[in-house]
JSON list of C-alpha atoms and ligand atoms in Angstrom, two decimals:
[
{"chain": "A", "resi": 139, "resn": "MET", "atom": "CA", "xyz": [2.60, 3.47, 11.60]},
{"chain": "A", "resi": 140, "resn": "ASP", "atom": "CA", "xyz": [2.73, 3.31, 7.94]},
{"chain": "A", "resi": 141, "resn": "LYS", "atom": "CA", "xyz": [-0.07, 3.60, 5.93]},
{"chain": "A", "resi": 142, "resn": "LYS", "atom": "CA", "xyz": [0.08, -0.42, 4.97]},
{"chain": "A", "resi": 143, "resn": "GLU", "atom": "CA", "xyz": [-0.11, -1.31, 8.83]},
{"chain": "A", "resi": 144, "resn": "LEU", "atom": "CA", "xyz": [-3.16, 1.29, 9.65]},
{"chain": "A", "resi": 145, "resn": "ARG", "atom": "CA", "xyz": [-5.14, -0.18, 6.59]},
{"chain": "A", "resi": 146, "resn": "LYS", "atom": "CA", "xyz": [-4.53, -3.81, 7.91]},
{"chain": "A", "resi": 147, "resn": "GLN", "atom": "CA", "xyz": [-5.61, -2.57, 11.06]},
{"chain": "A", "resi": 148, "resn": "ILE", "atom": "CA", "xyz": [-9.02, -0.95, 9.70]},
{"chain": "A", "resi": 149, "resn": "ARG", "atom": "CA", "xyz": [-9.63, -4.36, 7.94]},
{"chain": "A", "resi": 150, "resn": "ASN", "atom": "CA", "xyz": [-9.64, -6.08, 11.46]},
{"chain": "A", "resi": 151, "resn": "ARG", "atom": "CA", "xyz": [-11.51, -3.78, 12.90]},
{"chain": "A", "resi": 152, "resn": "LYS", "atom": "CA", "xyz": [-14.21, -4.05, 9.84]},
{"chain": "A", "resi": 153, "resn": "ARG", "atom": "CA", "xyz": [-14.29, -7.51, 10.62]},
{"chain": "A", "resi": 154, "resn": "GLN", "atom": "CA", "xyz": [-15.48, -7.72, 13.32]},
{"chain": "A", "resi": 155, "resn": "PHE", "atom": "CA", "xyz": [-19.25, -6.33, 11.97]},
{"chain": "A", "resi": 156, "resn": "THR", "atom": "CA", "xyz": [-21.61, -8.55, 10.09]},
{"chain": "A", "resi": 157, "resn": "ALA", "atom": "CA", "xyz": [-22.75, -7.10, 7.52]},
{"chain": "A", "resi": 158, "resn": "ASP", "atom": "CA", "xyz": [-26.13, -6.39, 9.31]},
{"chain": "A", "resi": 159, "resn": "GLU", "atom": "CA", "xyz": [-24.57, -4.52, 11.44]},
{"chain": "A", "resi": 160, "resn": "LEU", "atom": "CA", "xyz": [-22.47, -2.43, 9.35]},
{"chain": "A", "resi": 161, "resn": "ASN", "atom": "CA", "xyz": [-26.09, -1.67, 7.32]},
{"chain": "A", "resi": 162, "resn": "GLU", "atom": "CA", "xyz": [-27.10, -0.53, 10.54]},
{"chain": "A", "resi": 163, "resn": "LEU", "atom": "CA", "xyz": [-24.56, 1.14, 11.70]},
{"chain": "A", "resi": 164, "resn": "SER", "atom": "CA", "xyz": [-24.97, 3.79, 8.08]},
{"chain": "A", "resi": 165, "resn": "VAL", "atom": "CA", "xyz": [-27.99, 4.63, 8.84]},
{"chain": "A", "resi": 166, "resn": "PRO", "atom": "CA", "xyz": [-27.02, 7.63, 11.56]},
{"chain": "A", "resi": 167, "resn": "VAL", "atom": "CA", "xyz": [-24.00, 8.19, 8.91]},
{"chain": "A", "resi": 168, "resn": "MET", "atom": "CA", "xyz": [-26.38, 8.53, 5.92]},
{"chain": "A", "resi": 169, "resn": "ASN", "atom": "CA", "xyz": [-29.04, 10.63, 8.03]},
{"chain": "A", "resi": 170, "resn": "ARG", "atom": "CA", "xyz": [-26.22, 12.65, 9.06]},
{"chain": "A", "resi": 171, "resn": "LEU", "atom": "CA", "xyz": [-25.05, 13.63, 5.47]},
{"chain": "A", "resi": 172, "resn": "LEU", "atom": "CA", "xyz": [-28.38, 14.29, 4.24]},
{"chain": "A", "resi": 173, "resn": "GLY", "atom": "CA", "xyz": [-29.14, 17.02, 7.28]},
{"chain": "A", "resi": 174, "resn": "MET", "atom": "CA", "xyz": [-25.85, 18.85, 5.46]},
{"chain": "A", "resi": 175, "resn": "HIS", "atom": "CA", "xyz": [-26.38, 22.31, 3.27]},
{"chain": "A", "resi": 176, "resn": "GLU", "atom": "CA", "xyz": [-23.63, 21.27, 1.43]},
{"chain": "A", "resi": 177, "resn": "VAL", "atom": "CA", "xyz": [-25.96, 18.18, 0.23]},
{"chain": "A", "resi": 178, "resn": "ILE", "atom": "CA", "xyz": [-29.40, 19.73, 0.17]},
{"chain": "A", "resi": 179, "resn": "ASN", "atom": "CA", "xyz": [-27.80, 22.50, -1.63]},
{"chain": "A", "resi": 180, "resn": "ALA", "atom": "CA", "xyz": [-26.07, 21.05, -4.10]},
{"chain": "A", "resi": 181, "resn": "LYS", "atom": "CA", "xyz": [-27.41, 20.41, -7.87]},
{"chain": "A", "resi": 182, "resn": "THR", "atom": "CA", "xyz": [-24.49, 18.58, -9.09]},
{"chain": "A", "resi": 183, "resn": "ILE", "atom": "CA", "xyz": [-22.61, 15.85, -6.13]},
{"chain": "A", "resi": 184, "resn": "LEU", "atom": "CA", "xyz": [-20.26, 12.85, -6.93]},
{"chain": "A", "resi": 185, "resn": "LEU", "atom": "CA", "xyz": [-20.83, 9.90, -4.45]},
{"chain": "A", "resi": 186, "resn": "TYR", "atom": "CA", "xyz": [-19.93, 6.89, -4.41]},
{"chain": "A", "resi": 187, "resn": "TYR", "atom": "CA", "xyz": [-21.76, 3.20, -4.68]},
{"chain": "A", "resi": 188, "resn": "SER", "atom": "CA", "xyz": [-20.98, 1.62, -1.34]},
{"chain": "A", "resi": 189, "resn": "LEU", "atom": "CA", "xyz": [-18.92, -2.41, -1.59]},
{"chain": "A", "resi": 190, "resn": "PRO", "atom": "CA", "xyz": [-20.54, -3.88, 1.60]},
{"chain": "A", "resi": 191, "resn": "ASP", "atom": "CA", "xyz": [-17.91, -3.47, 3.90]},
{"chain": "A", "resi": 192, "resn": "GLU", "atom": "CA", "xyz": [-18.39, 0.47, 3.25]},
{"chain": "A", "resi": 193, "resn": "VAL", "atom": "CA", "xyz": [-21.31, 3.11, 5.01]},
{"chain": "A", "resi": 194, "resn": "ASN", "atom": "CA", "xyz": [-24.08, 1.65, 2.76]},
{"chain": "A", "resi": 195, "resn": "THR", "atom": "CA", "xyz": [-24.61, 4.32, -0.07]},
{"chain": "A", "resi": 196, "resn": "HIS", "atom": "CA", "xyz": [-27.44, 2.51, -1.97]},
{"chain": "A", "resi": 197, "resn": "GLU", "atom": "CA", "xyz": [-30.43, 4.65, -0.76]},
{"chain": "A", "resi": 198, "resn": "THR", "atom": "CA", "xyz": [-29.27, 8.35, -0.71]},
{"chain": "A", "resi": 199, "resn": "VAL", "atom": "CA", "xyz": [-27.83, 7.94, -4.51]},
{"chain": "A", "resi": 200, "resn": "GLU", "atom": "CA", "xyz": [-31.53, 6.55, -5.49]},
{"chain": "A", "resi": 201, "resn": "LEU", "atom": "CA", "xyz": [-33.26, 9.26, -3.26]},
{"chain": "A", "resi": 202, "resn": "LEU", "atom": "CA", "xyz": [-30.91, 12.11, -4.60]},
{"chain": "A", "resi": 203, "resn": "ALA", "atom": "CA", "xyz": [-31.32, 11.24, -7.40]},
{"chain": "A", "resi": 204, "resn": "ARG", "atom": "CA", "xyz": [-34.94, 11.21, -7.18]},
{"chain": "A", "resi": 205, "resn": "GLN", "atom": "CA", "xyz": [-34.92, 14.98, -6.02]},
{"chain": "A", "resi": 206, "resn": "GLY", "atom": "CA", "xyz": [-33.25, 15.90, -9.06]},
{"chain": "A", "resi": 207, "resn": "LYS", "atom": "CA", "xyz": [-29.58, 16.50, -8.37]},
{"chain": "A", "resi": 208, "resn": "THR", "atom": "CA", "xyz": [-27.57, 15.17, -11.14]},
{"chain": "A", "resi": 209, "resn": "VAL", "atom": "CA", "xyz": [-25.89, 12.23, -9.51]},
{"chain": "A", "resi": 210, "resn": "LEU", "atom": "CA", "xyz": [-22.13, 11.41, -10.44]},
{"chain": "A", "resi": 211, "resn": "LEU", "atom": "CA", "xyz": [-20.66, 8.03, -9.43]},
{"chain": "A", "resi": 212, "resn": "PRO", "atom": "CA", "xyz": [-17.37, 7.60, -10.56]},
{"chain": "A", "resi": 213, "resn": "LYS", "atom": "CA", "xyz": [-16.01, 3.83, -12.63]},
{"chain": "A", "resi": 214, "resn": "VAL", "atom": "CA", "xyz": [-11.95, 2.93, -12.57]},
{"chain": "A", "resi": 215, "resn": "ILE", "atom": "CA", "xyz": [-11.10, 2.91, -16.12]},
{"chain": "A", "resi": 216, "resn": "ASP", "atom": "CA", "xyz": [-7.41, 1.59, -15.63]},
{"chain": "A", "resi": 217, "resn": "GLY", "atom": "CA", "xyz": [-4.92, 0.88, -12.42]},
{"chain": "A", "resi": 218, "resn": "GLU", "atom": "CA", "xyz": [-4.49, 4.51, -11.56]},
{"chain": "A", "resi": 219, "resn": "ASN", "atom": "CA", "xyz": [-7.67, 6.88, -13.19]},
{"chain": "A", "resi": 220, "resn": "MET", "atom": "CA", "xyz": [-11.14, 7.03, -12.97]},
{"chain": "A", "resi": 221, "resn": "GLU", "atom": "CA", "xyz": [-13.71, 8.34, -14.66]},
{"chain": "A", "resi": 222, "resn": "ILE", "atom": "CA", "xyz": [-17.36, 9.98, -13.56]},
{"chain": "A", "resi": 223, "resn": "ARG", "atom": "CA", "xyz": [-20.93, 8.86, -15.19]},
{"chain": "A", "resi": 224, "resn": "ILE", "atom": "CA", "xyz": [-24.39, 10.12, -14.64]},
{"chain": "A", "resi": 225, "resn": "TYR", "atom": "CA", "xyz": [-26.50, 8.10, -12.57]},
{"chain": "A", "resi": 226, "resn": "GLU", "atom": "CA", "xyz": [-29.75, 7.85, -13.44]},
{"chain": "A", "resi": 227, "resn": "SER", "atom": "CA", "xyz": [-31.12, 4.22, -11.78]},
{"chain": "A", "resi": 228, "resn": "PRO", "atom": "CA", "xyz": [-30.22, 0.95, -10.43]},
{"chain": "A", "resi": 229, "resn": "GLU", "atom": "CA", "xyz": [-30.57, -0.94, -14.03]},
{"chain": "A", "resi": 230, "resn": "ASP", "atom": "CA", "xyz": [-27.47, 1.78, -15.14]},
{"chain": "A", "resi": 231, "resn": "LEU", "atom": "CA", "xyz": [-25.50, -0.28, -12.65]},
{"chain": "A", "resi": 232, "resn": "THR", "atom": "CA", "xyz": [-22.60, -3.02, -13.79]},
{"chain": "A", "resi": 233, "resn": "GLU", "atom": "CA", "xyz": [-20.01, -4.61, -11.65]},
{"chain": "A", "resi": 234, "resn": "GLY", "atom": "CA", "xyz": [-16.89, -3.09, -12.49]},
{"chain": "A", "resi": 235, "resn": "SER", "atom": "CA", "xyz": [-13.12, -3.16, -11.20]},
{"chain": "A", "resi": 236, "resn": "TYR", "atom": "CA", "xyz": [-12.68, -4.19, -7.61]},
{"chain": "A", "resi": 237, "resn": "GLY", "atom": "CA", "xyz": [-16.54, -5.67, -7.21]},
{"chain": "A", "resi": 238, "resn": "ILE", "atom": "CA", "xyz": [-17.64, -2.02, -7.60]},
{"chain": "A", "resi": 239, "resn": "MET", "atom": "CA", "xyz": [-20.88, -1.47, -9.36]},
{"chain": "A", "resi": 240, "resn": "GLU", "atom": "CA", "xyz": [-20.21, 1.35, -11.51]},
{"chain": "A", "resi": 241, "resn": "PRO", "atom": "CA", "xyz": [-22.70, 3.55, -13.71]},
{"chain": "A", "resi": 242, "resn": "ASN", "atom": "CA", "xyz": [-22.81, 3.04, -17.67]},
{"chain": "A", "resi": 243, "resn": "GLY", "atom": "CA", "xyz": [-24.63, 6.14, -18.29]},
{"chain": "A", "resi": 244, "resn": "LYS", "atom": "CA", "xyz": [-23.78, 9.70, -20.35]},
{"chain": "A", "resi": 245, "resn": "LEU", "atom": "CA", "xyz": [-19.72, 10.61, -19.42]},
{"chain": "A", "resi": 246, "resn": "PHE", "atom": "CA", "xyz": [-19.65, 13.49, -17.11]},
{"chain": "A", "resi": 247, "resn": "THR", "atom": "CA", "xyz": [-16.69, 15.33, -18.08]},
{"chain": "A", "resi": 248, "resn": "ASP", "atom": "CA", "xyz": [-17.90, 19.12, -16.17]},
{"chain": "A", "resi": 249, "resn": "TYR", "atom": "CA", "xyz": [-16.03, 18.72, -13.62]},
{"chain": "A", "resi": 250, "resn": "GLY", "atom": "CA", "xyz": [-16.12, 22.46, -12.78]},
{"chain": "A", "resi": 251, "resn": "MET", "atom": "CA", "xyz": [-20.23, 22.04, -12.17]},
{"chain": "A", "resi": 252, "resn": "ILE", "atom": "CA", "xyz": [-19.98, 19.27, -8.88]},
{"chain": "A", "resi": 253, "resn": "ASP", "atom": "CA", "xyz": [-20.66, 21.14, -6.04]},
{"chain": "A", "resi": 254, "resn": "THR", "atom": "CA", "xyz": [-20.14, 18.36, -3.30]},
{"chain": "A", "resi": 255, "resn": "ALA", "atom": "CA", "xyz": [-18.05, 14.98, -3.18]},
{"chain": "A", "resi": 256, "resn": "VAL", "atom": "CA", "xyz": [-19.10, 12.43, -0.72]},
{"chain": "A", "resi": 257, "resn": "ILE", "atom": "CA", "xyz": [-15.71, 9.88, -0.61]},
{"chain": "A", "resi": 258, "resn": "PRO", "atom": "CA", "xyz": [-15.56, 6.80, 0.99]},
{"chain": "A", "resi": 259, "resn": "GLY", "atom": "CA", "xyz": [-11.76, 5.75, 3.25]},
{"chain": "A", "resi": 260, "resn": "MET", "atom": "CA", "xyz": [-10.28, 3.26, 4.93]},
{"chain": "A", "resi": 261, "resn": "SER", "atom": "CA", "xyz": [-9.82, 6.28, 7.49]},
{"chain": "A", "resi": 262, "resn": "PHE", "atom": "CA", "xyz": [-10.06, 10.13, 8.15]},
{"chain": "A", "resi": 263, "resn": "ASP", "atom": "CA", "xyz": [-8.35, 11.60, 10.87]},
{"chain": "A", "resi": 264, "resn": "ALA", "atom": "CA", "xyz": [-9.17, 15.23, 13.42]},
{"chain": "A", "resi": 265, "resn": "ASP", "atom": "CA", "xyz": [-7.31, 16.98, 10.47]},
{"chain": "A", "resi": 266, "resn": "ASN", "atom": "CA", "xyz": [-9.73, 15.52, 7.66]},
{"chain": "A", "resi": 267, "resn": "ASN", "atom": "CA", "xyz": [-6.64, 13.67, 6.37]},
{"chain": "A", "resi": 268, "resn": "ARG", "atom": "CA", "xyz": [-7.26, 10.71, 4.11]},
{"chain": "A", "resi": 269, "resn": "LEU", "atom": "CA", "xyz": [-6.19, 7.08, 3.92]},
{"chain": "A", "resi": 270, "resn": "GLY", "atom": "CA", "xyz": [-7.75, 4.88, 0.87]},
{"chain": "A", "resi": 271, "resn": "ARG", "atom": "CA", "xyz": [-7.21, 1.61, -0.22]},
{"chain": "A", "resi": 272, "resn": "GLY", "atom": "CA", "xyz": [-3.95, 2.50, -1.49]},
{"chain": "A", "resi": 273, "resn": "LYS", "atom": "CA", "xyz": [-4.23, 2.92, -5.27]},
{"chain": "A", "resi": 274, "resn": "GLY", "atom": "CA", "xyz": [-4.86, 6.64, -5.08]},
{"chain": "A", "resi": 275, "resn": "TYR", "atom": "CA", "xyz": [-7.53, 6.93, -7.15]},
{"chain": "A", "resi": 276, "resn": "TYR", "atom": "CA", "xyz": [-9.65, 9.70, -5.37]},
{"chain": "A", "resi": 277, "resn": "ASP", "atom": "CA", "xyz": [-6.01, 11.08, -4.63]},
{"chain": "A", "resi": 278, "resn": "ARG", "atom": "CA", "xyz": [-5.45, 11.66, -8.46]},
{"chain": "A", "resi": 279, "resn": "PHE", "atom": "CA", "xyz": [-9.47, 12.79, -9.36]},
{"chain": "A", "resi": 280, "resn": "LEU", "atom": "CA", "xyz": [-10.20, 15.26, -6.69]},
{"chain": "A", "resi": 281, "resn": "LYS", "atom": "CA", "xyz": [-6.93, 17.68, -8.45]},
{"chain": "A", "resi": 282, "resn": "ASN", "atom": "CA", "xyz": [-9.97, 18.14, -10.77]},
{"chain": "A", "resi": 283, "resn": "ILE", "atom": "CA", "xyz": [-12.02, 19.25, -8.58]},
{"chain": "A", "resi": 284, "resn": "PRO", "atom": "CA", "xyz": [-10.98, 21.78, -6.65]},
{"chain": "A", "resi": 285, "resn": "GLN", "atom": "CA", "xyz": [-14.44, 23.75, -6.09]},
{"chain": "A", "resi": 286, "resn": "ALA", "atom": "CA", "xyz": [-16.06, 21.00, -4.58]},
{"chain": "A", "resi": 287, "resn": "TYR", "atom": "CA", "xyz": [-17.51, 20.78, -1.03]},
{"chain": "A", "resi": 288, "resn": "LYS", "atom": "CA", "xyz": [-15.76, 16.62, 0.01]},
{"chain": "A", "resi": 289, "resn": "ILE", "atom": "CA", "xyz": [-17.20, 14.99, 2.61]},
{"chain": "A", "resi": 290, "resn": "GLY", "atom": "CA", "xyz": [-15.40, 12.10, 3.89]},
{"chain": "A", "resi": 291, "resn": "VAL", "atom": "CA", "xyz": [-17.61, 8.78, 4.68]},
{"chain": "A", "resi": 292, "resn": "CYS", "atom": "CA", "xyz": [-16.27, 5.83, 6.94]},
{"chain": "A", "resi": 293, "resn": "PHE", "atom": "CA", "xyz": [-17.43, 3.97, 10.17]},
{"chain": "A", "resi": 294, "resn": "ASP", "atom": "CA", "xyz": [-17.15, 6.04, 13.59]},
{"chain": "A", "resi": 295, "resn": "PHE", "atom": "CA", "xyz": [-14.66, 3.03, 14.47]},
{"chain": "A", "resi": 296, "resn": "GLN", "atom": "CA", "xyz": [-12.44, 3.85, 11.31]},
{"chain": "A", "resi": 297, "resn": "LYS", "atom": "CA", "xyz": [-11.37, 6.99, 12.35]},
{"chain": "A", "resi": 298, "resn": "GLU", "atom": "CA", "xyz": [-7.81, 7.76, 14.13]},
{"chain": "A", "resi": 299, "resn": "GLN", "atom": "CA", "xyz": [-6.56, 10.88, 15.80]},
{"chain": "A", "resi": 300, "resn": "ASN", "atom": "CA", "xyz": [-3.82, 11.17, 13.07]},
{"chain": "A", "resi": 301, "resn": "ILE", "atom": "CA", "xyz": [-3.41, 8.99, 9.81]},
{"chain": "A", "resi": 302, "resn": "PRO", "atom": "CA", "xyz": [0.70, 8.92, 7.95]},
{"chain": "A", "resi": 303, "resn": "HIS", "atom": "CA", "xyz": [-0.50, 11.42, 4.42]},
{"chain": "A", "resi": 304, "resn": "ASP", "atom": "CA", "xyz": [1.66, 13.00, 1.79]},
{"chain": "A", "resi": 305, "resn": "GLU", "atom": "CA", "xyz": [2.17, 15.62, -0.49]},
{"chain": "A", "resi": 306, "resn": "TYR", "atom": "CA", "xyz": [-0.47, 14.22, -3.00]},
{"chain": "A", "resi": 307, "resn": "ASP", "atom": "CA", "xyz": [-2.91, 13.28, -0.61]},
{"chain": "A", "resi": 308, "resn": "ILE", "atom": "CA", "xyz": [-5.84, 15.50, -0.29]},
{"chain": "A", "resi": 309, "resn": "LYS", "atom": "CA", "xyz": [-7.75, 16.37, 2.17]},
{"chain": "A", "resi": 310, "resn": "MET", "atom": "CA", "xyz": [-11.61, 16.85, 2.72]},
{"chain": "A", "resi": 311, "resn": "ASP", "atom": "CA", "xyz": [-13.26, 19.83, 4.19]},
{"chain": "A", "resi": 312, "resn": "THR", "atom": "CA", "xyz": [-15.55, 17.59, 6.44]},
{"chain": "A", "resi": 313, "resn": "VAL", "atom": "CA", "xyz": [-15.83, 14.23, 7.69]},
{"chain": "A", "resi": 314, "resn": "ILE", "atom": "CA", "xyz": [-19.03, 12.52, 9.26]},
{"chain": "B", "resi": 456, "resn": "ADP", "atom": "P1", "xyz": [-5.01, 6.05, -1.16]},
{"chain": "B", "resi": 456, "resn": "ADP", "atom": "O1", "xyz": [-5.00, 7.32, -1.80]},
{"chain": "B", "resi": 456, "resn": "ADP", "atom": "O2", "xyz": [-5.66, 5.20, -2.41]},
{"chain": "B", "resi": 456, "resn": "ADP", "atom": "O3", "xyz": [-4.91, 5.65, 0.23]},
{"chain": "B", "resi": 456, "resn": "ADP", "atom": "P2", "xyz": [-1.84, 6.41, -1.49]},
{"chain": "B", "resi": 456, "resn": "ADP", "atom": "O4", "xyz": [-1.91, 7.44, -0.61]},
{"chain": "B", "resi": 456, "resn": "ADP", "atom": "O5", "xyz": [-0.66, 5.31, -0.57]},
{"chain": "B", "resi": 456, "resn": "ADP", "atom": "O6", "xyz": [-3.39, 5.70, -1.79]},
{"chain": "B", "resi": 456, "resn": "ADP", "atom": "O7", "xyz": [-1.58, 6.37, -2.82]},
{"chain": "B", "resi": 456, "resn": "ADP", "atom": "C1", "xyz": [-1.37, 5.62, -3.79]},
{"chain": "B", "resi": 456, "resn": "ADP", "atom": "C2", "xyz": [-0.07, 5.93, -4.96]},
{"chain": "B", "resi": 456, "resn": "ADP", "atom": "O8", "xyz": [-1.11, 7.00, -6.04]},
{"chain": "B", "resi": 456, "resn": "ADP", "atom": "C3", "xyz": [1.22, 6.57, -4.40]},
{"chain": "B", "resi": 456, "resn": "ADP", "atom": "O9", "xyz": [2.26, 5.37, -4.53]},
{"chain": "B", "resi": 456, "resn": "ADP", "atom": "C4", "xyz": [1.14, 7.44, -5.06]},
{"chain": "B", "resi": 456, "resn": "ADP", "atom": "O10", "xyz": [2.69, 7.60, -5.38]},
{"chain": "B", "resi": 456, "resn": "ADP", "atom": "C5", "xyz": [0.18, 7.50, -6.33]},
{"chain": "B", "resi": 456, "resn": "ADP", "atom": "N1", "xyz": [-0.65, 8.44, -6.45]},
{"chain": "B", "resi": 456, "resn": "ADP", "atom": "C6", "xyz": [-1.34, 9.88, -5.42]},
{"chain": "B", "resi": 456, "resn": "ADP", "atom": "N2", "xyz": [-1.85, 10.42, -5.79]},
{"chain": "B", "resi": 456, "resn": "ADP", "atom": "C7", "xyz": [-1.32, 10.76, -6.72]},
{"chain": "B", "resi": 456, "resn": "ADP", "atom": "C8", "xyz": [-1.23, 11.96, -8.21]},
{"chain": "B", "resi": 456, "resn": "ADP", "atom": "N3", "xyz": [-1.95, 12.87, -7.86]},
{"chain": "B", "resi": 456, "resn": "ADP", "atom": "N4", "xyz": [-0.19, 11.79, -9.24]},
{"chain": "B", "resi": 456, "resn": "ADP", "atom": "C9", "xyz": [0.52, 10.48, -8.97]},
{"chain": "B", "resi": 456, "resn": "ADP", "atom": "N5", "xyz": [0.37, 9.48, -8.35]},
{"chain": "B", "resi": 456, "resn": "ADP", "atom": "C10", "xyz": [-0.22, 9.38, -7.08]},
{"chain": "B", "resi": 457, "resn": "MG", "atom": "MG1", "xyz": [-4.11, 9.46, -0.60]}
]
């Protein structure tokens, strides 16, 4: 099966759940995340601010910021690239491309400081390969942060044994 077909399948699986069900399924995933050493010990952490069909990270983003960590979120700047900005509070967010809430905070370019990156996916496989939504934003960005511990996040029903991947696809260090 190719990437496109697999994305279609995963989108259909997501449709079986209501928004409330997805929020409920998000809780144990975020609890797993918050228990990880790589998150507890991170000073600077890249997260994503979830869309309604993704594992809900909204409370986690706020919680980690309140703990005093430098919390970073991506902001799409064109058809291929994203930049990284500091999240300080929910008031910093405005809706950007693809309906994603994005930070207006300070631009962050000190990529070498990023300890941990929490990355959403349409699917991940047993070998930590990632399938995204098909635009390659994370593949391009993650080249900048080879040192960061990369944690793939999706609902369990999105996981696959094997997903197709290309040489430019960046693997996760773990998937939760
Ligand atoms: P996703 O990772 O979002 O699932 P793909 O892996 O299918 O998407 O990649 C989407 C497109 O982005 C591909 O056509 C690929 O050529 C391009 N792409 C991915 N990574 C890079 C990169 N590092 N540099 C340039 N183009 C890239
Ligand atoms: Mg890819």
